[in-house]
Amino acid sequence: MRVPPAGPVAARLSFVDRFLAVWILLAMGVGLGLGRLVPGLGDALAKVTVTGVSLPIALGLLVMMYPVLAKVRYDRLDAVTRDRRLLVPSLVLNWALGPALMFTLAWLLLPDLPEYRTGLIIVGLARCIAMVIIWNDLACGDREAAAVLVALNSVFQVIAFSALGWFYLTVLPSWLGLERTGLDISVWEIARSVLIFLGIPLAAGFLTRRLGERARGRAWYESELIPRIGPFALYGLLFTIVVLFALQGGAITSRPTDVARIALPLLVYFAVMWAGSMALGKAVGLDYPRSTTLAFTAAGNNFELAIAVAIATFGASSGQALAGVVGPLIEVPVLIGLVHVALAARRYFPRPTAMTAEHAPAQEGSARV
C-alpha cells in the first residue's frame, strides 16, 4: 500500500494503490452520506462498543494495523531504541509541545465555544498509536522506528494522559484566570484502550513474522506472505473511515459552521506539528525515513481514545464528542496530503548509503530512496 511520487514507480502500482487518496476521500463521502441518509444508522453502529469505541470501528482498526505490524522487522528494533536523536525529540514533541500547542490554539480560536475547546484539548492529549502507522508506511517512513515510537507513546499515554488532562483543563486555566473543566477518566480505561488497539495487532504481527520466518524463511515471508496480507491494511482503513463518518454523518453535515470552527485550529495544529517535526528531524541529522516517522507520530492523534474519553465524560451528543469526531474528519485528508508532501521532500535529504539501503525495510510496489 504505497503512495509514491509520479513516475516509473507509480506506473508499476495497481489501480487501487495509485489512487489511494481518491478512495479515502470517497470513503469519507460515503460515510457522511450514509450517516445523513440512513435513519438510525449512527445509533445502530454505536450500540456495541469496545472501550467506548464502536465495535465496527474497533474491528476496522485492528484489521488496518495488523498487516503493517506484520511487516516490521522486530530483530532490528534495538537499532532504533539506541537512537537518541529520534527518541528524545519524539518524547518532547508528543508530550510537551503537542498538548501545549493544541491548548493554545483551542483558546485562541475557540474562546467562545467551551465544549469544542475542551474536546480539542482532549484530542491534543491523545497521542497517536494506530492510524499513524498507516501514514508512516505510505510515506516510506521507517517501520521499525514507528513501532518503537508508537509503543513509547502507548506507555506514556497510560501514565500521563489523566495527569495532563487535569493540568490542561483545570490547573493551567486556573493559573491563567480562564474557565476550568474537569476530566474523569481512569488509568485502567486508558490502558485497556492501548492494550486492545495496539497490543492485539502488535502481538499478531510479531507472531506472524516469527512463525512465518521459522517455517519458510525471511525471503518467502517478505516476497510471498506480505504481499498477500498487505492489502488488508487498505481495506481496514477504508472500512474504518466509512464507519467512522457514518457514525456522526448527521451531526457533521447538519452543523457545518461548527465543524468549520473546530477544523481551523486542527488544520493549524497538523501543519505546524508535522512541518516542525520534519524540519527538526533533518536538523538533528536523521535520514528521510526516520524524519518522516518523527513527523507523522508527532502530528497524528489517537482519535479513538479522544472520542471515547469525550463520550464517557460528557456524553455522546456533547460538543466535546463532536470535536473528537471532527478530528479524524480533518486529520485523514490532511495527513494523506502530507504523505505526498513528504515524498516530494525526499530530494532534500541525503541519499542513503549502501549500509542504510541494506537495513531499510522492503516496501512492496515502491522503492526506498
XYZ file of C-alpha atoms in Angstrom:
369
model
C 0.000 0.000 0.000
C 2.024 2.914 -1.284
C 1.619 6.492 -2.431
C 4.942 7.190 -4.165
C 5.517 10.154 -6.454
C 4.554 10.061 -10.074
C 6.979 8.366 -12.417
C 8.199 4.835 -13.177
C 7.484 3.593 -9.648
C 3.905 4.861 -9.687
C 3.393 3.238 -13.068
C 4.046 -0.193 -11.529
C 1.376 0.264 -8.846
C -2.042 -1.321 -9.012
C -5.037 0.818 -9.908
C -6.225 0.773 -6.283
C -2.863 1.837 -4.818
C -2.237 4.549 -7.404
C -5.425 6.413 -6.484
C -5.434 5.761 -2.744
C -6.117 9.409 -1.876
C -9.219 9.279 -4.091
C -10.526 6.141 -2.362
C -10.018 7.725 1.062
C -11.953 10.826 0.071
C -14.693 8.655 -1.452
C -14.866 6.593 1.743
C -15.315 9.794 3.739
C -18.081 10.905 1.386
C -19.832 7.533 1.501
C -19.700 7.509 5.290
C -21.067 11.025 5.598
C -23.801 10.243 3.079
C -24.850 7.056 4.851
C -24.905 8.791 8.209
C -27.081 11.549 6.787
C -29.439 9.483 4.621
C -29.976 6.250 6.580
C -32.114 6.893 9.687
C -30.798 5.283 12.840
C -27.554 4.060 11.280
C -25.364 6.006 13.705
C -27.292 4.657 16.707
C -27.032 1.100 15.369
C -23.277 1.385 14.845
C -22.815 2.815 18.341
C -24.839 0.175 20.195
C -21.919 -2.195 20.758
C -18.677 -0.574 21.844
C -15.128 -1.551 22.816
C -13.594 0.851 25.377
C -16.119 3.473 24.247
C -15.405 2.966 20.522
C -17.963 1.464 18.131
C -17.250 -2.253 17.571
C -17.134 -1.928 13.742
C -14.551 0.864 14.094
C -12.551 -1.238 16.551
C -12.526 -4.196 14.142
C -11.545 -1.941 11.243
C -8.634 -0.510 13.230
C -7.357 -3.969 14.142
C -7.548 -5.172 10.533
C -5.865 -1.951 9.371
C -2.909 -2.179 11.745
C -2.163 -5.905 11.609
C -0.556 -6.112 8.116
C 1.702 -3.105 8.746
C 2.894 -4.512 12.080
C 3.454 -7.888 10.412
C 5.929 -6.124 8.074
C 8.076 -4.798 10.932
C 11.468 -6.491 11.294
C 11.448 -6.926 15.053
C 15.046 -8.118 15.175
C 16.125 -4.599 14.185
C 14.284 -2.647 16.877
C 17.421 -2.351 19.000
C 18.940 -0.038 16.394
C 16.004 2.320 16.907
C 16.000 2.238 20.704
C 19.652 3.351 20.710
C 18.924 6.404 18.536
C 18.550 9.293 20.993
C 18.279 11.766 18.099
C 14.921 10.120 17.371
C 13.597 9.154 20.810
C 14.253 12.387 22.718
C 12.692 14.731 20.110
C 9.717 12.376 19.815
C 9.011 12.496 23.549
C 9.343 16.282 23.652
C 7.146 16.806 20.590
C 4.431 14.391 21.711
C 4.184 15.076 25.405
C 5.318 18.690 25.812
C 4.878 20.685 22.592
C 1.860 18.887 21.079
C -0.577 19.271 24.019
C 0.658 22.820 24.685
C 0.125 23.822 21.049
C -3.412 22.383 20.943
C -4.278 24.097 24.238
C -3.044 27.427 22.850
C -4.869 27.083 19.527
C -8.105 25.972 21.193
C -8.179 29.016 23.480
C -7.081 31.459 20.754
C -9.513 30.281 18.071
C -12.457 28.978 20.160
C -12.660 31.359 23.134
C -16.467 31.475 22.938
C -17.081 27.729 22.457
C -16.039 25.944 25.662
C -17.354 22.488 24.731
C -15.500 22.361 21.415
C -12.427 23.879 23.041
C -12.350 21.156 25.683
C -12.853 18.475 23.032
C -9.868 19.763 21.047
C -7.657 19.858 24.135
C -8.541 16.192 24.752
C -7.617 15.402 21.138
C -4.251 17.100 21.682
C -3.579 14.948 24.739
C -4.313 11.667 22.928
C -1.103 10.873 21.070
C -1.451 8.616 18.053
C -0.921 4.865 18.426
C -2.939 3.478 15.499
C -3.557 5.211 12.176
C -0.140 6.913 12.243
C 1.322 3.531 11.306
C -0.561 3.712 8.005
C 0.536 7.273 7.190
C 4.135 6.425 8.038
C 4.068 3.359 5.811
C 2.526 5.268 2.914
C 5.260 7.903 3.147
C 8.037 5.253 3.179
C 8.920 6.022 6.789
C 10.943 3.708 9.000
C 8.628 0.885 10.111
C 10.815 -0.228 12.986
C 11.110 3.353 14.261
C 7.325 3.763 14.000
C 6.764 0.582 16.028
C 9.107 1.816 18.775
C 7.670 5.347 18.917
C 4.089 4.071 18.942
C 4.937 1.695 21.791
C 6.640 4.553 23.655
C 3.590 6.781 23.149
C 1.398 3.983 24.466
C 3.358 3.710 27.708
C 3.329 7.473 28.237
C -0.376 7.598 27.347
C -1.228 5.218 30.167
C 0.998 7.091 32.625
C 0.446 10.706 31.640
C -2.968 11.154 29.968
C -5.037 11.683 33.115
C -2.418 13.925 34.727
C -2.058 16.055 31.594
C -5.854 16.288 31.274
C -6.067 17.587 34.842
C -3.225 20.051 34.169
C -4.510 21.478 30.866
C -8.209 21.539 31.772
C -8.024 22.567 35.443
C -4.619 23.731 36.709
C -3.288 25.797 33.796
C -6.607 27.601 33.107
C -6.784 28.434 36.824
C -3.284 29.926 36.722
C -4.213 31.972 33.648
C -7.580 33.079 35.000
C -9.504 31.037 32.409
C -12.524 28.750 32.656
C -11.768 25.337 34.157
C -13.150 21.919 33.131
C -12.965 18.531 34.849
C -11.932 15.271 33.194
C -12.960 11.939 34.708
C -11.009 9.074 33.137
C -9.206 6.232 34.899
C -5.757 4.909 34.131
C -7.267 1.466 33.578
C -9.627 2.762 30.858
C -6.656 4.258 29.002
C -4.550 1.131 29.478
C -7.393 -1.038 28.201
C -7.675 1.085 25.050
C -3.925 0.796 24.448
C -3.926 -2.971 25.020
C -6.753 -3.501 22.550
C -5.848 -1.107 19.740
C -2.089 -1.610 19.871
C -1.461 -4.791 21.864
C -3.623 -7.144 19.794
C -2.325 -6.198 16.304
C 1.234 -5.880 17.620
C 1.159 -9.386 19.087
C -0.475 -10.763 15.946
C 2.088 -9.086 13.686
C 5.022 -10.272 15.788
C 3.777 -13.875 15.904
C 3.031 -13.899 12.184
C 6.597 -12.867 11.353
C 8.191 -15.149 13.943
C 6.234 -18.237 12.908
C 6.311 -17.457 9.192
C 10.075 -16.931 9.072
C 10.670 -20.004 11.217
C 8.545 -22.159 8.908
C 9.539 -20.861 5.459
C 12.330 -18.284 5.879
C 12.519 -14.489 5.561
C 12.701 -14.460 1.746
C 9.420 -16.362 1.424
C 7.806 -14.306 4.184
C 8.564 -10.933 2.562
C 8.115 -11.938 -1.069
C 5.088 -14.223 -0.735
C 3.166 -13.739 2.510
C 3.456 -9.970 2.994
C 2.031 -9.153 -0.479
C -0.954 -11.367 0.333
C -1.860 -9.791 3.666
C -0.675 -6.247 2.825
C -3.860 -5.108 1.015
C -5.936 -5.741 4.137
C -4.404 -2.625 5.691
C -6.045 -0.574 2.945
C -9.343 -2.441 3.267
C -9.342 -1.888 7.027
C -8.513 1.795 6.612
C -11.325 2.433 4.110
C -13.832 0.432 6.178
C -12.876 2.340 9.331
C -13.278 5.696 7.582
C -16.711 4.778 6.190
C -17.993 3.601 9.588
C -16.426 6.497 11.484
C -18.032 9.133 9.298
C -21.348 7.260 9.063
C -21.472 7.248 12.874
C -21.501 11.064 13.030
C -22.583 11.932 9.489
C -25.814 13.600 10.606
C -24.136 15.775 13.231
C -21.324 16.819 10.903
C -23.478 17.696 7.892
C -26.153 19.477 9.969
C -23.668 21.768 11.742
C -21.244 22.894 9.026
C -20.391 26.211 10.730
C -19.415 24.467 13.960
C -17.360 21.933 12.019
C -15.529 24.760 10.249
C -14.762 26.462 13.573
C -13.382 23.220 15.004
C -11.443 22.495 11.810
C -9.407 25.705 11.829
C -7.274 25.002 14.934
C -6.892 21.396 13.799
C -5.534 22.467 10.408
C -3.028 24.789 12.039
C -2.061 22.108 14.548
C -1.390 19.377 11.966
C 0.572 21.716 9.693
C 2.752 23.161 12.466
C 3.428 19.838 14.202
C 4.242 17.966 11.001
C 6.404 20.632 9.352
C 8.214 21.482 12.581
C 8.908 17.823 13.345
C 10.141 17.119 9.820
C 12.478 20.129 9.976
C 13.685 19.114 13.434
C 14.467 15.604 12.230
C 16.585 16.938 9.397
C 18.273 19.456 11.726
C 19.380 16.772 14.202
C 20.755 14.595 11.402
C 18.021 11.978 10.934
C 17.620 10.447 7.484
C 14.405 10.736 5.466
C 12.670 7.573 6.792
C 13.207 8.464 10.459
C 12.444 12.165 9.978
C 9.197 11.129 8.321
C 8.377 8.777 11.183
C 9.113 11.529 13.698
C 6.834 13.938 11.823
C 3.833 11.638 11.471
C 3.996 10.259 15.023
C 4.114 13.838 16.345
C 1.322 15.184 14.127
C -1.166 12.316 14.425
C -3.613 11.875 17.286
C -5.398 8.939 18.871
C -8.951 9.859 17.886
C -10.287 6.520 19.230
C -9.184 7.437 22.752
C -10.212 11.096 22.427
C -13.733 10.177 21.288
C -14.074 7.513 23.968
C -12.978 9.909 26.729
C -15.260 12.693 25.480
C -18.274 10.367 25.288
C -17.582 8.767 28.670
C -17.122 12.114 30.411
C -19.511 14.472 28.610
C -21.954 12.258 26.666
C -22.317 11.080 23.070
C -24.266 14.171 21.964
C -21.915 16.676 23.608
C -19.863 19.310 21.852
C -16.738 17.652 23.222
C -17.659 14.413 21.438
C -18.347 16.296 18.188
C -14.921 17.940 18.393
C -13.386 14.486 18.783
C -15.233 13.226 15.711
C -14.218 16.245 13.625
C -10.587 15.374 14.491
C -10.320 12.457 12.033
C -12.554 14.314 9.545
C -9.716 16.834 9.232
C -6.785 14.549 10.061
C -7.441 11.942 7.358
C -7.337 14.229 4.277
C -4.650 16.495 5.763
C -2.254 13.680 6.618
C -2.826 11.865 3.335
C -1.902 15.170 1.704
C 1.195 15.398 3.908
C 2.175 11.901 2.706
C 2.573 13.398 -0.766
C 4.431 16.406 0.657
C 6.799 14.069 2.493
C 7.506 12.022 -0.624
C 8.226 15.206 -2.568
C 10.588 16.351 0.216
C 12.804 13.260 -0.093
C 15.037 15.137 -2.516
C 16.167 17.439 0.303
C 17.571 14.549 2.350
C 20.890 12.825 1.633
C 20.617 9.658 -0.405
C 21.183 6.548 1.751
C 24.459 4.716 1.783
C 24.658 1.065 0.825
C 24.519 0.156 4.523
C 21.341 2.206 5.042
C 19.684 0.697 1.998
C 20.556 -2.782 3.192
C 18.838 -2.216 6.536
C 15.788 -0.360 5.192
C 12.578 -2.394 5.301
C 11.366 -3.502 1.883
C 8.294 -1.691 0.566
C 6.014 -3.547 -1.817
C 5.295 -1.686 -5.013
C 7.736 1.087 -4.132
C 11.463 1.726 -3.890
C 13.265 3.235 -0.918
C 15.141 6.429 -1.623
